[in-house]
Structure formats: structure tokens, C-alpha cells
Tab-separated table of C-alpha atoms in Angstrom:
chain	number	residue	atom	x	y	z
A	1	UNK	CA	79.563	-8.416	117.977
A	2	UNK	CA	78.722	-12.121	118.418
A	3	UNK	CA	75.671	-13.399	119.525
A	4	UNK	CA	76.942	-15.582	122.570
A	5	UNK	CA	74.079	-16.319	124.721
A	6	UNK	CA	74.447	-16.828	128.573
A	7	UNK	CA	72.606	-19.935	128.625
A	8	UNK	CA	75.349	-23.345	128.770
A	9	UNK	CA	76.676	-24.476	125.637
A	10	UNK	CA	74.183	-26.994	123.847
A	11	UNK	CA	75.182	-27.515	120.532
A	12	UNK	CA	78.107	-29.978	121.936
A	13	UNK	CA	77.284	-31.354	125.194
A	14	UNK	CA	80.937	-32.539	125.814
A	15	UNK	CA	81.291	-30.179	128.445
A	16	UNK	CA	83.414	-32.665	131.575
A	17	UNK	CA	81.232	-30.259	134.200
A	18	UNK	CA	77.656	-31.702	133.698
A	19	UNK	CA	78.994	-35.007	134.443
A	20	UNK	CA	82.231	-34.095	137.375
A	21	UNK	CA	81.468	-35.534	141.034
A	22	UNK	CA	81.930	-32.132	141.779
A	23	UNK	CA	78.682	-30.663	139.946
A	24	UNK	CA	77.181	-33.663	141.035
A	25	UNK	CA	77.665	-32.204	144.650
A	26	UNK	CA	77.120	-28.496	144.652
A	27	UNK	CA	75.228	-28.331	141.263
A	28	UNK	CA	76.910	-26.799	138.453
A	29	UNK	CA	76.893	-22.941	139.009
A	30	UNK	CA	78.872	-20.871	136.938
A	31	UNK	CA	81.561	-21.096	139.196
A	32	UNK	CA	81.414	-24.329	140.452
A	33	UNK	CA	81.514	-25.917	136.455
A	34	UNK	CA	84.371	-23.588	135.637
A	35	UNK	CA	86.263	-25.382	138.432
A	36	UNK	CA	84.991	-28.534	137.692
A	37	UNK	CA	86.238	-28.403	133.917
A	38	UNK	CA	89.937	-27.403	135.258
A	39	UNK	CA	89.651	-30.468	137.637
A	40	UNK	CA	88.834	-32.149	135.012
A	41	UNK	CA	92.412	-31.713	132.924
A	42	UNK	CA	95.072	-34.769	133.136
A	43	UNK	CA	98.309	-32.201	132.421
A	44	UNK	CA	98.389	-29.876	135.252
A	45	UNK	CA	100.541	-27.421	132.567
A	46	UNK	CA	98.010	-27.353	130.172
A	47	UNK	CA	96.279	-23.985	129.961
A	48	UNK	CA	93.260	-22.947	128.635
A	49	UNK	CA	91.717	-19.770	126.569
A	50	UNK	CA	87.790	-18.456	127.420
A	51	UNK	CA	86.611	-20.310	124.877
A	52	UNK	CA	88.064	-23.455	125.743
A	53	UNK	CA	87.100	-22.757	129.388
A	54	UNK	CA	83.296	-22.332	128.285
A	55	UNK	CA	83.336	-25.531	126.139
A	56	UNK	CA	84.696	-27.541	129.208
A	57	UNK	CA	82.349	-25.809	131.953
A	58	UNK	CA	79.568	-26.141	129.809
A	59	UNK	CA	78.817	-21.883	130.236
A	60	UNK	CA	78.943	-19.365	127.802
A	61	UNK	CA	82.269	-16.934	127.309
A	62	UNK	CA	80.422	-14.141	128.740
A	63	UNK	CA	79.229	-16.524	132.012
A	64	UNK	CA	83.523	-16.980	132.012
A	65	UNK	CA	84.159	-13.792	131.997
A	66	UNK	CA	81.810	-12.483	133.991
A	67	UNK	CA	83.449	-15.470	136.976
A	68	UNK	CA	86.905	-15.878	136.127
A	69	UNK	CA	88.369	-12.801	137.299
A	70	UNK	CA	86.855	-13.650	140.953
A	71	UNK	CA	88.586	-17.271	140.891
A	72	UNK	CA	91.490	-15.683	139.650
A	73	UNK	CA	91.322	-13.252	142.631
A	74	UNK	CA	90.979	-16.073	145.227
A	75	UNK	CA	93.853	-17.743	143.575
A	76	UNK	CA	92.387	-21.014	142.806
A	77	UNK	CA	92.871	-20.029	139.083
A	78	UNK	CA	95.850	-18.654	137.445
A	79	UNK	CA	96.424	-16.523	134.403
A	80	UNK	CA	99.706	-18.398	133.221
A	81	UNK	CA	100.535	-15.918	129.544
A	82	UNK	CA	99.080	-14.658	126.668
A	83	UNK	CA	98.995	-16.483	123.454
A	84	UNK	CA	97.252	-14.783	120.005
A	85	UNK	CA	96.217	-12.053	122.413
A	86	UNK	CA	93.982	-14.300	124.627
A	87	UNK	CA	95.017	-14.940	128.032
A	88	UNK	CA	95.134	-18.771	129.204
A	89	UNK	CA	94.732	-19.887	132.545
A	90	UNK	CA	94.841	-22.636	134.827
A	91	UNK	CA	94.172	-24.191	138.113
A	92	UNK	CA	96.619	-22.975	140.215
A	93	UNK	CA	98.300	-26.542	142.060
A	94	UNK	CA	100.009	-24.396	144.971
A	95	UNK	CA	96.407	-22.748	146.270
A	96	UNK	CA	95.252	-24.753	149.131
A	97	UNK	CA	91.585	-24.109	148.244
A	98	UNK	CA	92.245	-25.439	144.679
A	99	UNK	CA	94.469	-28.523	146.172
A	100	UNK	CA	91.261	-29.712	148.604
A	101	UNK	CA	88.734	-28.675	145.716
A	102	UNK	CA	90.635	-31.677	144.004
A	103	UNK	CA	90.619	-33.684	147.065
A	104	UNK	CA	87.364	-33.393	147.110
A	105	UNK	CA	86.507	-34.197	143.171
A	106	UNK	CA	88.594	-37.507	143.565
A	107	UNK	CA	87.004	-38.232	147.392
A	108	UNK	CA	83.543	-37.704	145.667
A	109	UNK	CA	84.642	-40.079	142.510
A	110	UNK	CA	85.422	-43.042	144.968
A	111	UNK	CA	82.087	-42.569	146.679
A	112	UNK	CA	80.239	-42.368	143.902
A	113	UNK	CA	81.796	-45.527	142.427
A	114	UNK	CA	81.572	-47.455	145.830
A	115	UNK	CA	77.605	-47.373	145.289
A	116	UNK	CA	77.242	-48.463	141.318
């Protein structure tokens, strides 16, 4: 078994959560990040694995896994297939609570750009 720690990723601090409006808002819980790094993607049809998930959000896998299935449950985030036996997932564009979520990330961009 790997060693995957539940602190945030480190080693490459790429993650698009720390920095997202969004974090910058309502602080970057588990939850909060993982939504923050599927805001974050350009292609709405992209999907993502776990891993790629926990490199975006800045979290570890577990910290994914452990929050995923409750977005999933609320609908904001959708399980879209299964590809090398990992499911991928992505923000689901037709939940209202996902649409104003990204309202609400582009709302807080504009404000936050009005004061630099």
C-alpha cells in the first residue's frame, strides 16, 4: 500500500485551488478545492481520474476519496466512465448548484481584478 499522506500535495504546488477566487473566498477545504480545481478546467468534456483530481485541488487521493462521493451525491460532480479501471469525473454543467458555483468563481475573478 502507498504511503499517501492526507496533508495537500507539496512536492508540486501547481495545484489551480490555492490560487481560485473561489478558495480565496471560503478557504480551501477539501471540498471547496476539489470544486475549485473542476472550475478551474477550460473543456467542460474533459474528465478527470483521483489522481488528477488531487493534483488540481491541491489534497491528497485519500482527502478525494474520502469527499467525492458526497459531491457526486449532490450532483455538482459527475462520474462520466471508466477508463484503465479508474473512474473519471467531472463537473456536472446541468446542476444548478455547480452552474452558480461558477457564477460565482467568475463574479469573484472580476472583483478581485477591479481592486489590483
Amino acid at each position: 500500500m502507498s504511503s499517501t499522506k492526507d496533508s495537500p500535495n507539496t512536492e508540486d504546488s501547481g495545484a489551480y485551488a490555492e490560487d481560485s477566487a473561489l478558495t480565496q473566498l471560503l478557504g480551501n477545504g477539501p471540498k471547496v478545492s476539489i470544486i475549485a480545481a473542476f472550475l478551474a478546467d477550460p473543456d467542460p468534456e474533459f474528465d478527470y481520474n483521483v489522481t488528477e483530481i488531487a493534483d488540481l485541488a491541491g489534497v491528497s487521493r485519500n482527502t478525494v476519496y474520502r469527499h467525492l462521493d458526497d459531491l457526486v451525491d449532490i450532483g455538482v460532480i459527475q462520474k462520466t466512465r471508466e477508463s484503465g479501471g479508474s473512474p473519471r469525473y467531472k463537473l456536472n454543467e446541468d446542476n444548478a448548484a455547480a452552474k452558480r458555483m461558477a457564477q460565482l468563481e467568475w463574479d469573484l475573478i472580476d472583483v478581485l481584478y477591479e481592486e489590483e
